[in-house]
Short mmCIF file of N, CA and C in Angstrom, two decimals:
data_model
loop_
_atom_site.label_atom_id
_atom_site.label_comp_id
_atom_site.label_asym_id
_atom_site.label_seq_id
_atom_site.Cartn_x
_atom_site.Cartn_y
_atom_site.Cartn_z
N UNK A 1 31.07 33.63 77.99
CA UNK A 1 30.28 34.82 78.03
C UNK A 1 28.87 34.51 77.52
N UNK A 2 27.58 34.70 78.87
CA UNK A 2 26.12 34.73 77.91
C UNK A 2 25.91 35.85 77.19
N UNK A 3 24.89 34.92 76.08
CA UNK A 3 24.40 36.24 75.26
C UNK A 3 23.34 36.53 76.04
N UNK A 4 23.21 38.28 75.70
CA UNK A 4 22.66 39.04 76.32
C UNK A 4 21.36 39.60 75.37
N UNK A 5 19.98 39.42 76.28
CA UNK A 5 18.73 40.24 75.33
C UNK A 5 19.09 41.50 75.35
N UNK A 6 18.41 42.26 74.51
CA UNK A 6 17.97 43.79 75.24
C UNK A 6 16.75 43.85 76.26
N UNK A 7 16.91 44.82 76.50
CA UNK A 7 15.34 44.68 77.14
C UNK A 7 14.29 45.17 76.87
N UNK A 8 14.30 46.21 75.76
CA UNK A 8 13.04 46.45 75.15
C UNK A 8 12.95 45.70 74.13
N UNK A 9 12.08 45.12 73.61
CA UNK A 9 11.96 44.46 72.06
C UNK A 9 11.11 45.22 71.40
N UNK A 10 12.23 45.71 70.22
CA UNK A 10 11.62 46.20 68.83
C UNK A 10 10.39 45.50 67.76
N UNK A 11 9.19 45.70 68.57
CA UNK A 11 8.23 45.15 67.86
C UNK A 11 8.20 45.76 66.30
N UNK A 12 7.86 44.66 65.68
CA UNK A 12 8.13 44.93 63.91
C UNK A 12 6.59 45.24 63.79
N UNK A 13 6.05 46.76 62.97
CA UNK A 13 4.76 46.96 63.08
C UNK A 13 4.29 46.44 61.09
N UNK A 14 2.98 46.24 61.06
CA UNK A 14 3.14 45.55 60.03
C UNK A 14 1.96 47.07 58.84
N UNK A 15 3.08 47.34 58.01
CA UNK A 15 1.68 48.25 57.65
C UNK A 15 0.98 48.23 56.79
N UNK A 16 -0.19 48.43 56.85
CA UNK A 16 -1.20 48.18 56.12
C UNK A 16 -1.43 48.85 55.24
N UNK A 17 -1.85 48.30 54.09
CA UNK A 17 -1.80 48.93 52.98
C UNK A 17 -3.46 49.81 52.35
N UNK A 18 -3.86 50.12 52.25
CA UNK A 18 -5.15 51.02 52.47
C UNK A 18 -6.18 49.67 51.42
N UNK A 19 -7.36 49.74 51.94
CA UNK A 19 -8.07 48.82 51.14
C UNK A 19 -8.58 49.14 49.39
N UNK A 20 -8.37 48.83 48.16
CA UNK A 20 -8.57 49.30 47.24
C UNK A 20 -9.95 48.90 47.45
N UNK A 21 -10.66 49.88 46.24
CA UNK A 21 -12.21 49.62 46.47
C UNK A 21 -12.40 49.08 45.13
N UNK A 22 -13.35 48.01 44.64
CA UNK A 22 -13.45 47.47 43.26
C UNK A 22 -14.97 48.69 42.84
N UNK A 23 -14.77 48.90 41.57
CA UNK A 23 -15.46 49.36 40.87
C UNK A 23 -16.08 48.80 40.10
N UNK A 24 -17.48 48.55 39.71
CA UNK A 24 -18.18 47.96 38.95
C UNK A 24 -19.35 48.84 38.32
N UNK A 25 -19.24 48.59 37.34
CA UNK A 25 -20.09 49.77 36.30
C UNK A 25 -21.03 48.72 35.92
N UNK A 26 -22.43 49.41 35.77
CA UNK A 26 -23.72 49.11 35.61
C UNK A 26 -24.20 49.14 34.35
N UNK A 27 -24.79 48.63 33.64
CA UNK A 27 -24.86 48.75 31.97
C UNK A 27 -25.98 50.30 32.10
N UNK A 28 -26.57 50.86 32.82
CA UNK A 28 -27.33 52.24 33.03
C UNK A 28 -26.19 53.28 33.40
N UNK A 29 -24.87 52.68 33.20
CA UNK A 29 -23.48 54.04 33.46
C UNK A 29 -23.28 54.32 34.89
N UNK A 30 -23.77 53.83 35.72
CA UNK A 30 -23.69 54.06 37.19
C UNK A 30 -22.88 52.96 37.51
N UNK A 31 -21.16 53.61 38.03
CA UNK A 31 -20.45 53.44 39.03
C UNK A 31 -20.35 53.20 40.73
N UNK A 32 -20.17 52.08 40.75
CA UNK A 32 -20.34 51.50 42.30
C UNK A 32 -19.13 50.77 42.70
N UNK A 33 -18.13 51.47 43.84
CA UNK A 33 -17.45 50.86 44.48
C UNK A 33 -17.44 50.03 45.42
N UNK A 34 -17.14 49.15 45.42
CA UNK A 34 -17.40 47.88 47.29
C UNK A 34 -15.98 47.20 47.10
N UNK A 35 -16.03 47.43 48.52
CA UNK A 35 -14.78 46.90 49.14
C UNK A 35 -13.95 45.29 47.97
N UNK A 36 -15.33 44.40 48.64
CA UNK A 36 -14.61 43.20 48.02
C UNK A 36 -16.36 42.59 47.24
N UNK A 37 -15.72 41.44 46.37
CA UNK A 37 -17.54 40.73 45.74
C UNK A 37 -18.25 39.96 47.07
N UNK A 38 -17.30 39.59 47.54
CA UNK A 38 -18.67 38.30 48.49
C UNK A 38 -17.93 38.98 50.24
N UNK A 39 -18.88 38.87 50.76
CA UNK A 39 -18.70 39.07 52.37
C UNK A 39 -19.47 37.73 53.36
N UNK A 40 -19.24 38.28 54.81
CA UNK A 40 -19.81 36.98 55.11
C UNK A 40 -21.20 37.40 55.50
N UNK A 41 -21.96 36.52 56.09
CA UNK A 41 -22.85 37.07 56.63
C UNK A 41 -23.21 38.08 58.12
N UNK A 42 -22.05 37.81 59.16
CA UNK A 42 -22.04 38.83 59.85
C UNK A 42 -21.57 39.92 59.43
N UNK A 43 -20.89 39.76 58.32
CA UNK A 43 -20.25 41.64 57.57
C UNK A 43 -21.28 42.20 57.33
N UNK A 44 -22.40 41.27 56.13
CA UNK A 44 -22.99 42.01 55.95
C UNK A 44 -24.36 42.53 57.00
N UNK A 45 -24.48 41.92 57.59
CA UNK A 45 -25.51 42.41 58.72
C UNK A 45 -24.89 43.79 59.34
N UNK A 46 -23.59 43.52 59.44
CA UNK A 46 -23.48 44.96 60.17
C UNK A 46 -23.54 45.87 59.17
N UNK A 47 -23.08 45.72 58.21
CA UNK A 47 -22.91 46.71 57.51
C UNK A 47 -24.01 47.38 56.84
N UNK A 48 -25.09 46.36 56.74
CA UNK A 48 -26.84 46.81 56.52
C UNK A 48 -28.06 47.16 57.92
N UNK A 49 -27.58 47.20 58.89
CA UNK A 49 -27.85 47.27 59.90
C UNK A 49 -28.95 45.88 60.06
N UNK A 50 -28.90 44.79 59.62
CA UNK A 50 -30.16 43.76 59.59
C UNK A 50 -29.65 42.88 60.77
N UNK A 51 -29.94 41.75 61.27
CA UNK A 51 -30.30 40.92 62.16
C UNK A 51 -29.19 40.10 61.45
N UNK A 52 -28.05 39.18 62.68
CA UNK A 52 -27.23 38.26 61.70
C UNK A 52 -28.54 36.83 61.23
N UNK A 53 -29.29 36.45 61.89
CA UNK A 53 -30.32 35.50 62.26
C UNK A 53 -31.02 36.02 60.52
N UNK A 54 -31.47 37.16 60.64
CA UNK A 54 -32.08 37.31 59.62
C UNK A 54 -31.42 37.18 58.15
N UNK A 55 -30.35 37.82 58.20
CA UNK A 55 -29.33 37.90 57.11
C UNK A 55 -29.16 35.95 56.84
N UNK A 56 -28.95 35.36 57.61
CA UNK A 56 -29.04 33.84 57.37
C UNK A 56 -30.32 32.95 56.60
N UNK A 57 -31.19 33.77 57.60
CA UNK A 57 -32.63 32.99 57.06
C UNK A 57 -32.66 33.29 55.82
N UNK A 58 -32.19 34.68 54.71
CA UNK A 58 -32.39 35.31 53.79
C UNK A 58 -31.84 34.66 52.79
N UNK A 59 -30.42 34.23 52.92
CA UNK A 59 -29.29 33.62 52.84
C UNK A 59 -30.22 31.89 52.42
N UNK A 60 -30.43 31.19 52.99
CA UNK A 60 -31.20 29.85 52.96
C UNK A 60 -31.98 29.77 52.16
N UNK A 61 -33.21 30.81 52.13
CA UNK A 61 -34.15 30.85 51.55
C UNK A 61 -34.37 31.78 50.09
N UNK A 62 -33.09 31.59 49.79
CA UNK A 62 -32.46 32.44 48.51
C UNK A 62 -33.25 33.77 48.04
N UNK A 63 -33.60 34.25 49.26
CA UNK A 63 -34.20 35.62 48.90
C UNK A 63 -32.82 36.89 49.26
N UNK A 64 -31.73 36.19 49.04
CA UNK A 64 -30.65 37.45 48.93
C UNK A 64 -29.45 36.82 48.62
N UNK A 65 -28.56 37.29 47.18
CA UNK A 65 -28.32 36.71 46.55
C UNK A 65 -26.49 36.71 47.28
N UNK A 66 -26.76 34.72 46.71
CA UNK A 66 -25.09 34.57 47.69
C UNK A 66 -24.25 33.64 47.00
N UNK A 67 -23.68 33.21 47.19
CA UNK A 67 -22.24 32.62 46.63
C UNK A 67 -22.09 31.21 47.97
N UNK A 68 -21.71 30.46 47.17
CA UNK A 68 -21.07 29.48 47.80
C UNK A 68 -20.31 28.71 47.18
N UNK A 69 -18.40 28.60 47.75
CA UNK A 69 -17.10 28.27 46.79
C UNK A 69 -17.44 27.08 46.55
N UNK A 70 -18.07 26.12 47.75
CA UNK A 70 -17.94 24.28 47.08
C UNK A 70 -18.99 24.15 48.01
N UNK A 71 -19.65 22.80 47.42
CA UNK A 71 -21.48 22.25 47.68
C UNK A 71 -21.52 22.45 49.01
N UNK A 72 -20.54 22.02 50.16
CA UNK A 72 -20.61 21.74 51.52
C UNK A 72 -20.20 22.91 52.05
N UNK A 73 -19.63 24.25 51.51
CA UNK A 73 -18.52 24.70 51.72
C UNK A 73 -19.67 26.14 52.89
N UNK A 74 -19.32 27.22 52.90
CA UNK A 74 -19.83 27.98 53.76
C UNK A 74 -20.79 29.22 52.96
N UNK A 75 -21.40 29.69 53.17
CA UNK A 75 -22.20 31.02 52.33
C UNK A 75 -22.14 32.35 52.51
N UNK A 76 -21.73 32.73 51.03
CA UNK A 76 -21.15 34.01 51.63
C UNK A 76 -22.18 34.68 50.80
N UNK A 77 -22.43 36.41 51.12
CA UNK A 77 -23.06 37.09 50.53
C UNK A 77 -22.02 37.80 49.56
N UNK A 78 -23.33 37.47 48.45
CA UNK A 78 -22.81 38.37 46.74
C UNK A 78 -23.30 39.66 47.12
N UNK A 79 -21.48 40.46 47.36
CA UNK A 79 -22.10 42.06 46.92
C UNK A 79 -22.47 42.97 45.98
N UNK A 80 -22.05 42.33 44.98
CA UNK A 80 -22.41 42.93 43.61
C UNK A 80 -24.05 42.34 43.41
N UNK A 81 -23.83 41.15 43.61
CA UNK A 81 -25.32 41.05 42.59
C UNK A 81 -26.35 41.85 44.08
N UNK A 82 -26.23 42.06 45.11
CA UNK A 82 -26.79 42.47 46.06
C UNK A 82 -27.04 44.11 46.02
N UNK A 83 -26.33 45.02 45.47
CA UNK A 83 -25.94 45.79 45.07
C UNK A 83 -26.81 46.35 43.96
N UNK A 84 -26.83 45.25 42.86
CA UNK A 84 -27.52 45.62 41.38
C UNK A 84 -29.08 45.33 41.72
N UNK A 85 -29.54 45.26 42.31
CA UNK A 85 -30.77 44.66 42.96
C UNK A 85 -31.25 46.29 43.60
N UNK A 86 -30.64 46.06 44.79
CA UNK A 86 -30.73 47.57 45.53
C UNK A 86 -30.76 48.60 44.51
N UNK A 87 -29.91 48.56 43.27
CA UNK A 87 -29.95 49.89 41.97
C UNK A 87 -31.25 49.67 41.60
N UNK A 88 -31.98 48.39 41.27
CA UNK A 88 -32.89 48.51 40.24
C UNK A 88 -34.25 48.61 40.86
N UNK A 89 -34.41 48.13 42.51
CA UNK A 89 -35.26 48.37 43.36
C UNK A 89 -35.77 49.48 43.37
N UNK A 90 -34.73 50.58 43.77
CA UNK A 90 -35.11 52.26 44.08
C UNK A 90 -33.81 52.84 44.02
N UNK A 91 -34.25 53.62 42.78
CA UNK A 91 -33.38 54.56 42.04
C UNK A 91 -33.91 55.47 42.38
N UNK A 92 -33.50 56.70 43.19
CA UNK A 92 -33.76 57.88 43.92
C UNK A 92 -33.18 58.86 42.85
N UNK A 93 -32.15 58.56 41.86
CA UNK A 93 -32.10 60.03 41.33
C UNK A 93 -32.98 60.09 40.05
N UNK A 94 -34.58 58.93 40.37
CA UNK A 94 -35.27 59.01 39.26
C UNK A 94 -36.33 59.50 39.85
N UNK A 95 -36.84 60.13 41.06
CA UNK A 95 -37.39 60.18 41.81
C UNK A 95 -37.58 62.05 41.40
#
């Protein structure tokens, strides 16, 4: 006797668990959530609406502050320190 498939297959769905957001408090008491600390550089382009080209050049020329795990390794953008920058730039509820 062959064994027999079914014929629909019960795809196993995988579920996702909602993204926690990290919180980081500012020594001025201002609370800021972001996803995760470092992104890449196409995340963050989209997510700042900037140029990926540009976000790179920025990236190189250490005018936006980034992270990299080992000497050779790849560059990622620091969202926090990117973040605390943007706070101290323009503070609108001082405005």
């Amino acid at each position: 006797m062959a064994a027999t498939k079914p014929e629909i297959k019960d795809e196993k769905t995988k579920e996702r668990k909602p993204i926690q957001l990290m919180k980081i408090h500012f020594p001025d008491g201002i609370v800021v959530e972001v996803p995760s600390p470092y992104c890449t550089p196409e995340e963050w382009a989209e997510r700042s609406s900037m140029d990926v080209e540009t976000v790179m050049t920025a990236l190189y020329n250490r005018r936006m502050a980034r992270h990299q795990f080992s000497p050779k390794g790849d560059l990622f953008v620091n969202v926090i320190e990117e973040t605390r920058r943007l706070l101290e730039d323009q503070k609108p509820w001082n405005r």
